[in-house]
XYZ file of C-alpha atoms in Angstrom:
696
model
C -12.364 -1.159 33.364
C -12.438 -3.909 31.320
C -10.298 -6.862 31.193
C -9.682 -7.926 27.372
C -8.657 -11.209 26.812
C -9.530 -13.582 23.845
C -11.884 -15.634 23.972
C -14.134 -12.849 26.029
C -13.873 -9.756 27.423
C -14.492 -9.108 31.298
C -15.535 -5.840 32.886
C -14.409 -5.353 36.299
C -15.877 -3.753 39.093
C -14.032 -1.120 41.123
C -12.433 -1.292 44.774
C -14.967 0.184 47.230
C -13.499 2.265 50.155
C -14.620 0.674 53.453
C -15.518 1.703 56.442
C -12.651 3.498 58.970
C -14.157 2.681 62.407
C -12.480 2.354 65.850
C -12.694 -0.575 67.813
C -10.975 -1.175 71.578
C -9.147 2.294 70.634
C -7.489 0.421 66.958
C -7.691 1.918 64.006
C -9.279 -1.219 61.441
C -10.613 -1.175 58.127
C -14.122 -2.892 57.680
C -15.221 -3.992 53.946
C -18.828 -4.303 54.610
C -18.709 -5.173 58.931
C -20.313 -3.231 61.529
C -18.979 -1.571 63.927
C -19.319 -2.825 67.602
C -17.925 -0.624 69.453
C -17.693 2.861 69.695
C -17.078 6.020 71.557
C -19.643 8.393 72.768
C -19.632 11.811 70.615
C -18.487 13.610 73.787
C -15.776 11.927 73.995
C -14.817 12.074 70.444
C -15.249 15.738 70.597
C -12.761 15.846 73.667
C -10.066 14.168 71.452
C -10.517 16.493 69.004
C -10.758 19.389 71.138
C -7.320 18.898 72.909
C -5.599 18.134 69.708
C -6.891 21.162 68.690
C -5.957 23.507 71.547
C -2.914 21.912 71.298
C -2.224 23.445 67.911
C -2.787 26.596 69.554
C -7.399 26.867 68.176
C -9.663 27.334 70.803
C -12.963 24.825 69.400
C -16.303 26.506 70.659
C -20.349 25.644 69.729
C -20.803 28.403 68.104
C -21.042 28.311 64.601
C -18.355 30.410 61.635
C -19.129 33.321 60.138
C -18.113 31.790 56.982
C -20.251 28.753 57.596
C -23.997 27.408 57.189
C -25.810 25.950 59.898
C -28.073 23.457 59.745
C -29.953 20.642 61.732
C -28.063 18.075 61.124
C -24.726 19.382 62.601
C -22.860 20.529 65.528
C -20.294 23.552 64.503
C -17.102 24.786 66.055
C -15.651 27.717 65.720
C -11.498 27.660 65.713
C -9.720 31.658 66.332
C -5.982 31.224 65.947
C -4.151 31.807 69.085
C -0.743 32.132 67.872
C 0.726 34.597 64.814
C 2.732 31.523 63.333
C -0.441 29.279 63.454
C -2.621 32.009 61.427
C -0.202 31.929 58.439
C 0.390 28.452 58.657
C -3.578 27.489 59.287
C -4.599 27.667 55.159
C -2.079 25.211 54.858
C -3.000 22.885 57.926
C -6.841 22.907 57.457
C -6.919 20.347 55.093
C -4.728 17.236 56.723
C -5.698 18.499 59.687
C -9.511 17.991 59.370
C -8.864 14.920 57.213
C -6.213 13.230 59.846
C -8.487 14.644 62.500
C -11.404 13.395 61.505
C -10.392 10.206 60.129
C -8.446 8.812 63.338
C -11.558 10.466 65.793
C -14.648 10.849 64.645
C -14.569 7.674 62.668
C -15.683 9.178 59.330
C -16.499 7.354 56.151
C -14.865 8.928 52.919
C -16.579 6.993 49.867
C -15.346 7.781 46.495
C -16.689 10.969 45.266
C -15.935 13.959 43.242
C -13.144 16.568 44.303
C -15.680 19.195 46.619
C -17.003 22.507 45.146
C -17.428 24.242 48.631
C -14.920 25.255 51.213
C -14.112 24.746 54.287
C -14.042 20.720 53.471
C -16.677 19.034 55.226
C -16.815 15.151 56.033
C -19.549 13.420 57.045
C -20.597 10.001 58.542
C -23.855 7.886 57.055
C -25.036 6.213 60.352
C -27.545 6.833 62.957
C -27.350 9.627 65.687
C -23.895 10.774 63.476
C -22.471 14.000 64.447
C -20.403 15.380 61.738
C -17.666 17.998 62.683
C -16.944 21.042 60.781
C -13.992 23.079 61.304
C -13.696 26.962 60.422
C -10.576 27.690 58.544
C -8.711 31.309 58.794
C -11.004 34.121 57.314
C -10.710 34.485 53.914
C -12.104 36.250 50.618
C -10.934 33.679 48.080
C -13.611 32.129 46.495
C -14.959 28.725 47.816
C -14.864 27.755 43.826
C -11.692 29.968 43.099
C -9.766 26.982 42.505
C -11.777 25.520 39.478
C -12.556 29.382 37.797
C -8.539 29.599 37.552
C -7.712 26.209 35.946
C -10.353 26.711 33.568
C -12.720 24.413 35.474
C -15.805 27.632 35.775
C -14.727 28.986 32.472
C -18.495 31.142 32.589
C -17.489 32.680 35.240
C -14.285 34.051 34.055
C -14.060 37.787 33.495
C -12.997 39.053 30.160
C -10.826 40.817 30.264
C -9.314 43.768 27.738
C -6.702 44.704 27.147
C -6.386 47.492 24.435
C -5.881 50.099 27.311
C -2.651 50.879 28.930
C -4.225 48.737 32.062
C -6.203 45.303 31.808
C -9.665 45.632 33.231
C -12.213 43.190 33.323
C -15.483 42.960 32.432
C -18.997 42.395 33.299
C -20.246 39.116 31.929
C -23.431 39.531 30.076
C -26.794 39.215 33.157
C -30.473 38.220 32.730
C -32.762 40.242 34.794
C -36.191 38.479 36.275
C -38.681 37.226 33.615
C -41.184 39.352 33.071
C -44.991 39.616 31.097
C -47.008 41.578 29.289
C -50.683 40.186 30.418
C -52.563 42.988 28.456
C -49.977 42.792 25.077
C -50.814 38.621 25.336
C -54.679 38.935 25.429
C -55.064 42.287 22.902
C -53.160 39.401 20.499
C -56.574 37.141 20.362
C -57.302 33.799 21.516
C -55.061 31.652 21.178
C -56.955 28.631 21.136
C -58.405 29.739 17.894
C -55.887 31.614 16.206
C -53.456 28.629 16.718
C -55.554 25.588 16.125
C -55.791 22.447 14.336
C -55.513 23.280 10.771
C -55.492 20.199 8.979
C -58.223 16.629 10.547
C -56.007 14.023 11.662
C -52.112 16.032 12.666
C -52.583 17.064 15.945
C -49.117 19.466 17.173
C -49.510 21.103 12.942
C -49.276 24.636 13.160
C -49.145 25.772 9.509
C -47.268 29.381 9.507
C -46.055 30.207 5.902
C -49.381 30.863 3.731
C -50.445 32.929 7.701
C -48.252 35.656 8.182
C -51.004 37.662 10.749
C -50.097 34.175 12.865
C -46.297 35.011 12.576
C -47.064 37.936 13.627
C -49.718 37.499 16.709
C -46.854 34.945 17.659
C -43.758 37.539 17.418
C -45.814 39.477 19.332
C -46.980 36.992 22.399
C -43.458 35.829 22.037
C -41.602 39.380 22.228
C -44.181 40.636 25.205
C -42.666 38.561 27.642
C -39.318 36.479 28.591
C -37.821 33.760 28.697
C -34.899 32.010 30.293
C -31.556 32.182 28.592
C -29.491 28.590 27.259
C -28.466 26.992 30.165
C -24.307 26.818 29.948
C -23.815 23.552 28.813
C -20.190 24.213 27.260
C -17.303 26.593 29.732
C -19.828 25.327 32.670
C -19.825 21.125 34.162
C -22.111 18.980 31.731
C -25.291 18.213 33.774
C -24.621 14.511 35.209
C -28.546 13.724 34.286
C -30.171 12.039 31.766
C -31.775 14.100 30.075
C -28.644 16.431 29.802
C -30.382 19.325 29.090
C -34.100 20.131 29.343
C -35.059 22.571 26.763
C -36.672 24.400 28.679
C -37.100 28.093 26.838
C -38.181 25.983 23.942
C -41.068 24.394 25.767
C -42.164 27.714 27.278
C -42.171 29.440 23.424
C -45.144 26.535 22.742
C -46.649 26.768 26.037
C -46.858 30.609 24.956
C -48.185 30.272 21.438
C -51.120 27.681 23.013
C -53.650 26.248 20.579
C -52.577 23.790 18.746
C -48.641 23.956 20.096
C -49.741 24.029 23.840
C -49.652 20.133 24.671
C -46.601 19.406 21.692
C -43.814 19.160 24.488
C -45.634 16.358 26.696
C -46.885 14.607 23.634
C -43.272 14.709 22.445
C -41.987 13.120 25.779
C -44.758 10.220 25.521
C -43.192 9.386 21.645
C -39.445 9.242 22.820
C -40.122 6.630 25.540
C -43.093 4.878 23.835
C -40.505 3.981 20.811
C -36.908 4.687 21.993
C -35.066 1.896 23.748
C -34.748 2.584 27.440
C -30.945 3.030 27.472
C -31.239 6.101 25.222
C -28.963 8.942 26.068
C -31.142 11.913 25.620
C -29.225 14.499 24.863
C -32.117 17.476 25.087
C -35.602 16.680 25.917
C -37.261 18.678 24.017
C -36.812 19.291 21.025
C -35.556 15.778 21.364
C -32.115 14.590 19.979
C -31.147 11.578 21.169
C -28.598 9.191 20.747
C -27.257 5.892 21.554
C -24.542 5.327 24.085
C -21.027 3.636 22.514
C -21.896 0.043 23.703
C -24.466 0.255 21.723
C -23.640 2.398 18.610
C -21.884 -0.561 16.464
C -23.466 -3.786 17.492
C -25.403 -4.243 14.469
C -24.717 -2.814 11.024
C -27.865 -2.033 10.154
C -29.126 0.007 13.676
C -32.484 -1.034 15.107
C -35.190 1.808 15.051
C -35.430 2.322 18.678
C -31.755 2.890 18.655
C -31.503 5.259 15.854
C -29.712 9.080 16.589
C -32.997 11.404 16.424
C -32.060 15.271 15.806
C -35.812 17.007 15.809
C -35.703 20.744 15.599
C -39.597 21.374 17.216
C -42.047 18.713 18.632
C -43.480 15.518 16.993
C -46.657 16.023 15.197
C -49.395 13.250 15.066
C -50.574 12.664 12.051
C -52.995 9.861 10.360
C -52.213 8.088 7.234
C -55.379 8.253 6.270
C -55.792 11.865 6.581
C -52.029 12.939 5.149
C -51.266 14.597 2.179
C -48.237 16.799 0.566
C -48.490 19.247 -1.536
C -45.577 19.623 -4.192
C -46.020 22.846 -6.325
C -43.406 25.787 -6.772
C -42.428 26.144 -10.535
C -43.648 22.906 -11.860
C -45.515 22.545 -14.520
C -48.779 21.091 -12.609
C -48.693 21.698 -8.790
C -51.158 18.549 -7.080
C -51.736 17.163 -3.761
C -50.328 13.107 -3.606
C -51.528 10.952 -0.764
C -49.592 8.245 0.903
C -51.787 5.750 -1.322
C -50.626 7.728 -5.030
C -47.090 7.001 -3.226
C -47.436 3.607 -2.688
C -49.121 2.643 -5.812
C -46.347 0.858 -7.885
C -47.880 1.084 -11.123
C -47.423 4.976 -10.818
C -43.925 5.204 -9.155
C -41.559 2.027 -8.796
C -40.026 1.201 -5.872
C -37.159 2.348 -4.179
C -34.901 0.630 -1.301
C -31.366 1.664 -0.286
C -29.187 1.384 2.940
C -28.252 4.354 3.544
C -26.288 5.957 6.868
C -27.716 8.872 7.821
C -25.295 11.414 10.754
C -25.911 14.561 11.687
C -23.137 17.228 11.532
C -22.915 17.806 15.311
C -21.873 14.252 15.288
C -18.457 14.158 17.927
C -18.988 18.022 19.214
C -18.822 16.733 22.631
C -14.699 16.891 21.941
C -14.834 20.430 20.663
C -16.885 21.512 23.521
C -14.594 19.980 25.944
C -11.634 21.666 24.465
C -12.730 24.815 22.687
C -16.193 26.530 23.254
C -18.494 28.010 20.417
C -21.848 29.021 20.073
C -23.801 28.052 23.079
C -27.256 27.154 21.863
C -28.585 24.323 23.201
C -30.626 23.187 19.705
C -28.271 23.631 16.803
C -25.191 23.544 19.274
C -27.073 19.885 21.468
C -23.827 18.089 23.072
C -23.370 15.010 21.050
C -21.124 12.529 21.015
C -19.998 9.566 18.309
C -23.777 8.045 18.551
C -25.197 11.039 16.025
C -24.922 8.360 13.337
C -26.545 5.394 12.246
C -27.794 3.098 9.467
C -31.147 1.991 7.955
C -32.741 0.418 4.958
C -35.582 3.019 3.449
C -38.199 1.831 1.219
C -39.726 4.705 -0.658
C -39.870 5.998 -4.168
C -37.515 8.689 -5.757
C -38.472 12.243 -5.860
C -37.680 12.246 -9.321
C -40.082 10.566 -10.768
C -42.433 12.224 -8.640
C -42.060 15.743 -10.001
C -42.019 14.084 -13.414
C -45.724 13.146 -12.275
C -46.081 16.928 -11.465
C -44.487 17.567 -14.826
C -40.961 19.085 -14.418
C -39.785 21.676 -13.310
C -40.361 24.967 -15.106
C -38.701 28.397 -15.110
C -35.550 27.958 -14.603
C -36.164 25.640 -11.602
C -33.295 24.780 -9.716
C -33.753 23.896 -6.122
C -36.144 21.911 -4.192
C -37.375 23.340 -1.304
C -39.169 20.743 1.713
C -41.167 21.441 4.366
C -41.577 19.561 8.070
C -44.531 19.699 9.662
C -42.682 20.943 13.196
C -42.152 24.157 14.531
C -39.661 25.913 14.331
C -38.047 29.194 16.298
C -35.549 31.537 15.939
C -35.228 35.308 17.362
C -38.574 35.055 18.293
C -39.964 33.949 15.053
C -42.289 31.135 14.738
C -42.009 28.840 10.882
C -42.123 25.426 10.377
C -38.677 23.820 9.393
C -37.782 24.427 6.014
C -34.517 23.311 4.146
C -33.610 22.424 -0.147
C -31.369 20.710 -1.598
C -30.672 20.972 -5.382
C -32.130 19.609 -8.404
C -29.110 17.963 -9.274
C -28.975 16.133 -6.444
C -32.586 14.394 -6.978
C -32.095 14.360 -10.596
C -29.373 11.813 -10.134
C -31.866 9.626 -8.009
C -30.596 10.682 -4.135
C -33.652 11.594 -2.762
C -36.270 9.757 -1.843
C -39.406 9.761 -0.055
C -40.110 6.805 2.161
C -42.280 5.343 4.576
C -40.412 2.392 5.510
C -37.059 2.047 8.316
C -35.603 -1.004 8.399
C -38.999 -3.143 7.902
C -40.993 -1.675 9.467
C -43.679 0.891 9.460
C -42.022 4.670 9.764
C -41.749 5.177 13.473
C -43.267 8.579 14.445
C -40.121 10.251 16.015
C -38.342 9.500 12.497
C -40.775 11.185 10.370
C -44.256 8.983 9.779
C -45.713 8.303 7.734
C -43.258 10.149 5.296
C -40.258 11.685 4.888
C -37.553 12.670 2.633
C -34.422 10.893 2.983
C -30.871 12.464 0.862
C -28.436 10.160 0.422
C -24.756 11.358 1.617
C -25.864 14.858 3.062
C -26.510 15.939 6.393
C -29.673 14.556 8.489
C -30.969 18.096 8.727
C -31.940 17.872 4.784
C -34.489 14.751 5.665
C -36.932 16.729 6.435
C -39.711 14.731 9.295
C -43.192 15.052 8.526
C -43.200 16.021 5.267
C -46.366 18.567 4.009
C -45.051 20.754 1.084
C -42.644 20.141 -1.731
C -41.731 23.429 -2.995
C -39.847 23.889 -6.856
C -37.362 27.518 -6.779
C -35.208 28.925 -8.451
C -32.417 29.690 -5.148
C -31.406 27.750 -2.392
C -33.896 28.638 0.946
C -33.695 31.654 2.745
C -35.347 29.960 5.610
C -33.769 30.350 9.345
C -32.392 26.480 8.564
C -30.886 26.888 5.470
C -28.938 30.158 5.957
C -28.502 31.082 9.433
C -27.986 27.196 10.720
C -25.193 24.682 9.319
C -22.782 26.955 8.362
C -19.227 26.577 8.848
C -16.835 29.256 9.979
C -13.086 29.740 9.522
C -10.932 29.318 12.800
C -10.528 33.261 13.321
C -14.708 33.809 12.947
C -16.713 33.706 16.336
C -18.589 36.095 18.582
C -16.104 39.021 17.848
C -16.771 39.187 14.250
C -18.860 36.353 12.663
C -21.551 37.083 9.962
C -24.039 34.666 7.831
C -21.899 35.226 4.819
C -18.479 34.042 6.110
C -20.158 30.399 6.570
C -20.063 27.386 3.971
C -23.138 25.627 4.062
C -22.476 22.017 5.117
C -23.943 19.194 2.887
C -22.216 16.419 2.225
C -20.302 15.301 5.506
C -16.318 14.248 5.234
C -14.350 11.372 5.964
C -14.672 10.382 9.586
C -14.419 8.017 11.839
C -14.948 6.931 15.948
C -13.565 4.898 18.097
C -16.408 3.089 20.123
C -14.411 0.710 22.581
C -12.852 1.045 25.085
C -13.467 4.499 26.049
C -11.506 7.625 27.320
C -9.694 7.158 30.739
C -10.542 3.779 30.702
C -7.849 0.862 32.268
C -7.708 -1.742 29.838
C -5.762 -5.384 31.136
C -4.908 -7.106 27.866
C -1.987 -9.436 26.671
C -0.170 -7.435 23.974
C -3.381 -6.318 21.917
C -6.596 -4.033 22.721
C -9.727 -5.292 21.009
C -11.034 -1.930 19.963
C -13.996 -1.384 17.754
C -15.720 1.518 16.064
C -16.694 3.487 12.598
C -15.825 4.835 9.766
C -18.280 7.260 6.916
C -17.785 9.371 4.143
C -20.786 11.219 3.012
C -21.440 12.518 -0.534
C -21.698 8.697 -1.921
C -17.749 8.112 -1.093
C -16.792 5.380 1.434
C -13.926 4.416 3.381
C -11.844 2.400 1.753
C -8.863 1.879 4.804
C -9.032 2.446 8.690
C -6.324 2.509 10.768
C -5.301 1.890 14.426
C -2.525 3.584 16.375
C -1.662 3.248 20.095
C 1.086 5.802 20.100
C -1.087 8.526 19.592
C -0.902 8.799 16.058
C 2.907 7.990 15.018
C 2.989 4.411 14.255
C -0.591 3.154 12.401
C -2.185 -0.344 11.700
C -4.420 -1.149 9.164
C -7.040 -2.800 9.969
C -7.404 -6.242 7.534
C -10.428 -6.002 5.266
C -12.142 -9.086 6.659
C -12.966 -6.816 10.258
C -14.463 -4.332 8.047
C -18.064 -4.675 7.010
C -19.894 -4.861 3.890
C -18.383 -2.083 1.563
C -21.240 0.578 0.093
C -21.834 3.692 -1.804
C -23.508 5.685 0.885
C -23.285 3.595 4.355
C -20.920 3.354 7.193
C -18.536 0.101 7.597
C -18.352 -0.980 10.990
C -15.077 -2.132 12.654
C -13.335 -4.045 15.244
C -9.445 -5.427 15.299
C -7.192 -6.170 18.246
C -4.587 -3.187 18.445
C -0.772 -4.376 19.363
C 0.481 -2.611 21.883
C 3.153 -3.238 23.868
C 3.287 0.029 25.634
C 2.112 0.532 29.614
C 0.858 3.412 31.014
C -0.943 5.782 29.791
C -1.528 5.803 25.832
C -3.583 7.427 23.129
C -5.703 5.202 20.980
C -6.328 7.294 17.543
C -8.516 6.000 14.846
C -8.133 7.519 11.138
C -10.098 6.836 7.931
C -9.191 7.231 4.090
C -12.650 7.112 1.485
C -12.196 5.973 -2.357
C -11.401 9.573 -3.247
C -7.735 9.441 -0.941
C -9.634 12.011 1.687
C -8.205 11.048 5.308
C -9.063 12.909 8.840
C -7.601 16.256 9.949
C -4.706 14.515 12.836
C -6.470 16.685 16.335
C -9.797 18.438 16.978
C -8.416 21.911 16.844
C -7.756 21.896 13.258
C -11.856 21.015 13.177
C -12.553 24.029 15.456
C -15.619 25.922 14.274
C -17.703 28.186 15.474
C -20.545 26.403 15.323
C -18.843 23.253 16.473
C -20.070 21.458 13.187
C -18.550 18.723 11.409
C -15.925 17.443 13.957
C -13.860 15.132 11.591
C -10.282 15.351 12.938
C -8.608 11.736 13.959
C -10.653 10.379 17.033
C -8.928 9.977 19.865
C -9.028 7.879 23.482
C -6.165 7.793 25.896
C -6.492 4.718 27.952
C -4.580 3.031 30.779
C -2.661 0.191 29.423
C -1.996 -3.117 31.724
C 0.115 -5.666 29.646
C -0.236 -8.911 31.323
C 2.430 -10.911 29.127
C 4.344 -9.008 30.645
C 5.766 -11.027 34.292
C 6.271 -8.141 36.453
C 2.663 -7.114 35.815
C 1.176 -10.794 35.841
C 2.892 -10.788 38.892
C 1.026 -7.758 40.279
C -2.224 -8.412 38.721
C -2.568 -12.383 40.519
C -1.046 -10.717 43.433
C -4.535 -8.485 43.627
C -6.377 -11.677 42.345
C -5.066 -13.960 45.543
C -5.515 -11.305 47.796
C -9.543 -10.220 46.632
C -8.793 -7.143 45.806
C -9.923 -5.268 42.858
C -7.379 -3.737 40.671
C -9.570 -0.812 39.867
C -9.365 2.027 40.306
C -5.835 3.019 39.613
C -6.358 6.139 41.314
C -6.809 4.317 44.594
C -2.863 3.379 46.735
C -2.044 -0.201 46.599
C -3.550 -2.002 49.802
C -0.101 -3.890 49.966
C 3.315 -3.905 50.429
C 4.762 -3.441 46.247
C 7.554 -5.499 47.885
C 9.633 -7.145 50.849
C 11.949 -4.579 52.557
C 14.548 -8.110 51.921
C 13.762 -7.824 48.771
C 14.377 -4.524 48.446
C 17.676 -4.202 50.632
C 18.464 -7.416 48.180
C 18.089 -5.446 44.911
C 20.435 -2.110 45.875
C 23.513 -4.714 47.442
C 23.169 -6.009 43.884
C 22.716 -2.880 41.928
C 23.825 -0.229 44.780
C 24.817 2.241 45.939
C 21.582 4.174 45.318
C 23.302 7.148 45.796
C 26.768 8.240 43.972
C 29.229 8.761 45.221
C 31.679 11.419 44.934
C 35.171 9.775 43.245
């Protein structure tokens, strides 16, 4: 919860629930106190037993068939004596358990998510405690039936086949036990030699593209064993962990290939921990995908290297500068290799310095996931939030100048294909990371070879010693750990270019999609996002809600106007130009604005951007949905609970909270004191009554 009042913004701790204790046979609430007198477990159990017997239940110490006994708990089995009680048992259970266990068993109830198991279990975290579990009447219902039917566990919902006269529930895809054909794997040969280091000073790099026999051997290894499936993170709850997803099968693929790839997952994670800010949100541990938390995304106009998002497609190779070179070949007049010293020689190549915003096409994907699931591969579809965007100042040279040094393009070359030293996997096949951009982009001096980022040597996690930076394109085209550039006639047919980063029509999905249905994603459309406040946050303000965020448009366009709405998009306020950062061709604009909001209760704050070509954002996420869950460019919406302190009644209530020393949040906790005196209540109806309409 945020208290928004100039000149600063304060954060308030939520109300804590204390212990319910019985002292001298009276129930009282203790905030952080100690229980001085407690009844014995036997006396409390007798109380519970007497109360349930009065309702027609017989309590024993034997476990119920529907419960699991542990050494921590005493179990009580209940059986109905009367038909009337039987019919009401399931309705009464929760209220009986909560009431009796609170009053008789002195239970501590913390604020917690709704339980995922049944029957309801409550425990006291005190020494020598005993938990009493009430077994409800036998039922065939699944414990999580309520969650399933409400769409909170969509992964276990059956597919319904309604093509016939009767509706059928189809079984979902299942995965058997993991298998491994050791003989087939051994027949490949010595993996340590087969997949040994390619170059001196290059650790974790295997060159696949010029060695088809290596690819065949790796394919046999991968198809001679099975690996875990992708974890379900869309139709089921997203794990509350950091890293969110571990990338287990990607790690296992690297270990299965062995040789130079054996230690890549572990070495890569060490690089993450060394180079990235400790507050980074690790969406995928390997290959690493991470973004900064919202509170730090727009903290600075230029994103610090340690907070810049990372979207890796493979492991992080370790390459020494002294041993580095890359090859420029293909359809060029004079193919040749270049060292880093060659590129840094300003007598050959003029230095280039550019401020560039880089954005992943998966930015804000979580908005699509939470409403409409799509393709669920954890690497191409990592659950990005609004932080998969960052701005940095890069130093390097124009790729156009390097091609010129090779005598230019020949034989109708129209595209440049970039090779990264990381290993990529697709359909049980191994390859290096390959993508391409058209020559027209290079010719316009909008592609650079960069070795410096924000005044520092390019971090290893961002492509050291040399990477491609493509202005205004999605980050996937800016290849890291560059080891080759090849001039070609057609766009790359490598999987990342031809099978991924495709934008499908809304009625295309698992049931019918073909790769040729998708539009290749290159330039990012106009987009924006609210970094503060956050969804479901309580905001106390004086008539204006302090908001901050970012706006961006790819392809060399820039944000011209950013607007905010506090009523779901009916009325818009234009953010003044002095509240937006500097206008540049290739970068975002971060902004802050005090949004007028007179309304109280739940409001929806919406952000919308217009670029210099008058492009703007679709109204809602449904219009942005696509099977690959890319390009969430719809208006960003944040629902907050508005508390307007400029209103006298609201101010009085907040003052009352402060006087009593009771935190206001969370709003779901019932009011801890009377909302008005009884005299005030009677006075109101005396002056404004009658309360009920009379039959006149």
